[in-house]
Amino acid sequence: MTTTQKTPQPKTQDELVDSITQLYAARDLSAITHELEPLHAQDIIPVFERLNDKQRAVVYRLLPKDQAAEVFEILDPALQSDLLHGLQDAEVAQLFVDLDHDDRLWLLDEVPAALATRLLRGLPEEERVLTSALLGYPQGSVGRRMSLEYVSTRASFTVAETLERVRGRLDDAETVYTIPVLDDSRHVVGVVSLRELLAADEATVVSEMMSQVHTAEAIEEAEQAARRCADRALLAMPIVDRENRLVGMLTIDDAIRILELEESEDAARQGGTEPLRRPYLSTPVGALVRSRVIWLLVLAVGATLTVQVLSVFEATIEQVTVLALFVPLLIGTGGNTGNQAATTVTRALALGDVGSRDFWRVLTRELRTGAMLGLLLGALGFAIAAIAFSPEIGLVIGLTLLAVCTLAAAVGGCMPLLARAVKVDPAVFSNPFISTFVDALGLIIYFLIARSVLGL
Amino acid sequence: MTTTQKTPQPKTQDELVDSITQLYAARDLSAITHELEPLHAQDIIPVFERLNDKQRAVVYRLLPKDQAAEVFEILDPALQSDLLHGLQDAEVAQLFVDLDHDDRLWLLDEVPAALATRLLRGLPEEERVLTSALLGYPQGSVGRRMSLEYVSTRASFTVAETLERVRGRLDDAETVYTIPVLDDSRHVVGVVSLRELLAADEATVVSEMMSQVHTAEAIEEAEQAARRCADRALLAMPIVDRENRLVGMLTIDDAIRILELEESEDAARQGGTEPLRRPYLSTPVGALVRSRVIWLLVLAVGATLTVQVLSVFEATIEQVTVLALFVPLLIGTGGNTGNQAATTVTRALALGDVGSRDFWRVLTRELRTGAMLGLLLGALGFAIAAIAFSPEIGLVIGLTLLAVCTLAAAVGGCMPLLARAVKVDPAVFSNPFISTFVDALGLIIYFLIARSVLGL
């Protein structure tokens, strides 16, 4: 964007949103067209995310046809689905036909089943066969996210023959820079890049110049395949069936999109909410509540454990009320230590830096880390509480911090690995969950230490 | 990987790590070479991440020269830096010379200043000038991450002339698929893809076929530029100076690397730790402690606020001990609600879905969401506490939950925006920080409500 480069990006975006909202309020529709027409489709997205359903449908219709199609294509699938409700059936069918196979799948995952069936039925026969083929792969698999518009070559072809094939597909293939090499039974045996082809002698046989290939099986988890594609900086990765025959290509932009969604999901789960699956500002408040209430209830029920633990020690609290003063500090510190460990290990899992087999390694590391942190905080806690209250109270606080930190780090570090081992998203067992668990355990430790040190 | 495709990926990796460690223990070094030689450099990385410094240096030397160079190139910069300590000066110098300019910068950011200077001095004059040019950009800017090995063309050139230039750079340019178009003063005026060039008539003038270009200024934050590059699915994005003259290209693989690092950083901060900046298993326990202790101390000091708040209300607790039983539940729920809001807004900020200007919008949404959650939990809390203890206690608990949830969601939602406004990483003010803040506030609300309801 050469023109907007001079002013800072966000301001321009903000001004645009303001201006569109004002023009909309003033019902100056032609001015809206005028304002949006010269923009990149990508720059119109923030406007769409900030409009409500009705406004969005109106503004969408104000865009010139080509631009509208472009905007629709890169819009968040959840918003695509919303938008469809505001449009005529014929328009909807046309939009759907114009999408690539893989983009169609993103949208089909969002819309109600009845609409999905109707949309599929509206496709020309040939397109429907292809889209249905993708739908045959399990939800969450890379097969659903792959592109079917690629160029492949044969190991026995020459560079010239391969370039000829590429030239024939320049207009419609989604990816032409990475070209999988097949044997006579469509098995993927290597890969060549367009760049290598251009640099090579035209008479060279492909099998002599192809490189080793990274593939993913179509039924593999999309996240895993996307991570591999991104880590290895592949512009596109061949997707194969069980027999290693080519069935599609995962392009880097789809890989990025998959990973972004997964990271949003991890981030959400770590904060104890369900992922929104759509931009924040276009999420109705009711949906925000729904994304949070389940976890909040689960955690609140878990937290009643702490009420029960405390009621067991009610007599102790009555005897030494000062013990109650430290409850939030102690469980807070335990929760924080547990969260730190869980966060670190969850991220390491997502990046593939640790796996279930590293369980003992992680446990030992976290026990040591927790103990060192506990010693430090415990010494400090002892000093402060001893001065402010009494040496006995200081001892109770110090010992509890040591025990709670060690325990919390170990629990926090191991939970995500256990979750992965039982095939649950590691982020689910993460922060708030661990806090609640460690809270109850920490309180028991606290009062047991207090009883024995204070001789109650 | 056609051959390893049959067995699940992680198992193979694990077996490999086991096997190498065993061979190392048995000092069967030639078997290690034998085992690693046929592998992709990328597949050797997990082994390197699980070895200690000494083992890593030994195994590294066992690799054939070319493979070693490849492994080094894609190794985490922190591990590159570790590895350098175990190698001879001459080897180090050679490895450094063999890296691309932009990879050199990643490494230079990791090594001690003295080594950085020595490495730079060891470069051939011409290379040193280029690398130093990158070093001139501020830390964290995209200028430090861009590639200098690109092909550009002129608006007045024909397709044939441009293709000629591309062919001349196929061997050394880092990116040839996206070609920035310059005017006579090197201003970026457009972009053409290699694909479009191949599809076009050879006599076409570039200015007639070029597309609008997305650029980033070299001093712009790397994260921001990388997000734009990834969002728009650009294989490479031209980087320009203040006058919009081309100075380099950001490639998609570097953009992914930048975003991955930023996401690790966000995830870490959200869990209240400093980012590790290296793979978990290659991080010494001491470094784990350091990454956590500062935040833990800050939070613990913050938590002493809760001790003070409670000591103010000590008399109330002595009168009605049962109030103490609900403290962990109430502050836990407040903390969780705050975390949920903070997590959601932090992620929306990272994705560019909300900005500082959306402050009021976010505040209103979170107040409403918090109030709805509070009503729900409050009603439930009232019912349970009223049955288990007394209607008065139920009323105290119910009202407190309503107030705390509303407050926590509002605080949690706004903190990340405020952080961004004062140019602090929003994730810093996230979960544990917000919990601690909300804890103290929640306790005050709780005891004030208790006093007035119970007439203490």
CSV table of C-alpha atoms in Angstrom, one decimal, chain B residues 93 96-97 101 104 118-134 148:
chain,number,residue,atom,x,y,z
B,93,ALA,CA,33.7,-18.2,11.3
B,96,PHE,CA,28.7,-17.6,10.0
B,97,VAL,CA,29.9,-16.8,6.5
B,101,HIS,CA,22.2,-12.1,5.9
B,104,ARG,CA,23.0,-14.0,10.6
B,118,ARG,CA,34.4,-11.2,16.2
B,119,LEU,CA,32.0,-12.9,13.9
B,120,LEU,CA,31.3,-9.7,12.0
B,121,ARG,CA,35.0,-9.0,11.7
B,122,GLY,CA,35.5,-12.5,10.2
B,123,LEU,CA,33.1,-11.8,7.3
B,124,PRO,CA,34.4,-10.8,3.8
B,125,GLU,CA,34.2,-7.1,3.3
B,126,GLU,CA,31.2,-7.2,1.0
B,127,GLU,CA,29.2,-9.4,3.2
B,128,ARG,CA,30.0,-7.4,6.3
B,129,VAL,CA,28.7,-4.3,4.7
B,130,LEU,CA,25.4,-6.0,3.9
B,131,THR,CA,25.0,-7.6,7.3
B,132,SER,CA,25.9,-4.3,9.1
B,133,ALA,CA,23.3,-2.6,7.0
B,134,LEU,CA,20.7,-4.8,8.6
B,148,LEU,CA,18.7,-8.7,0.8
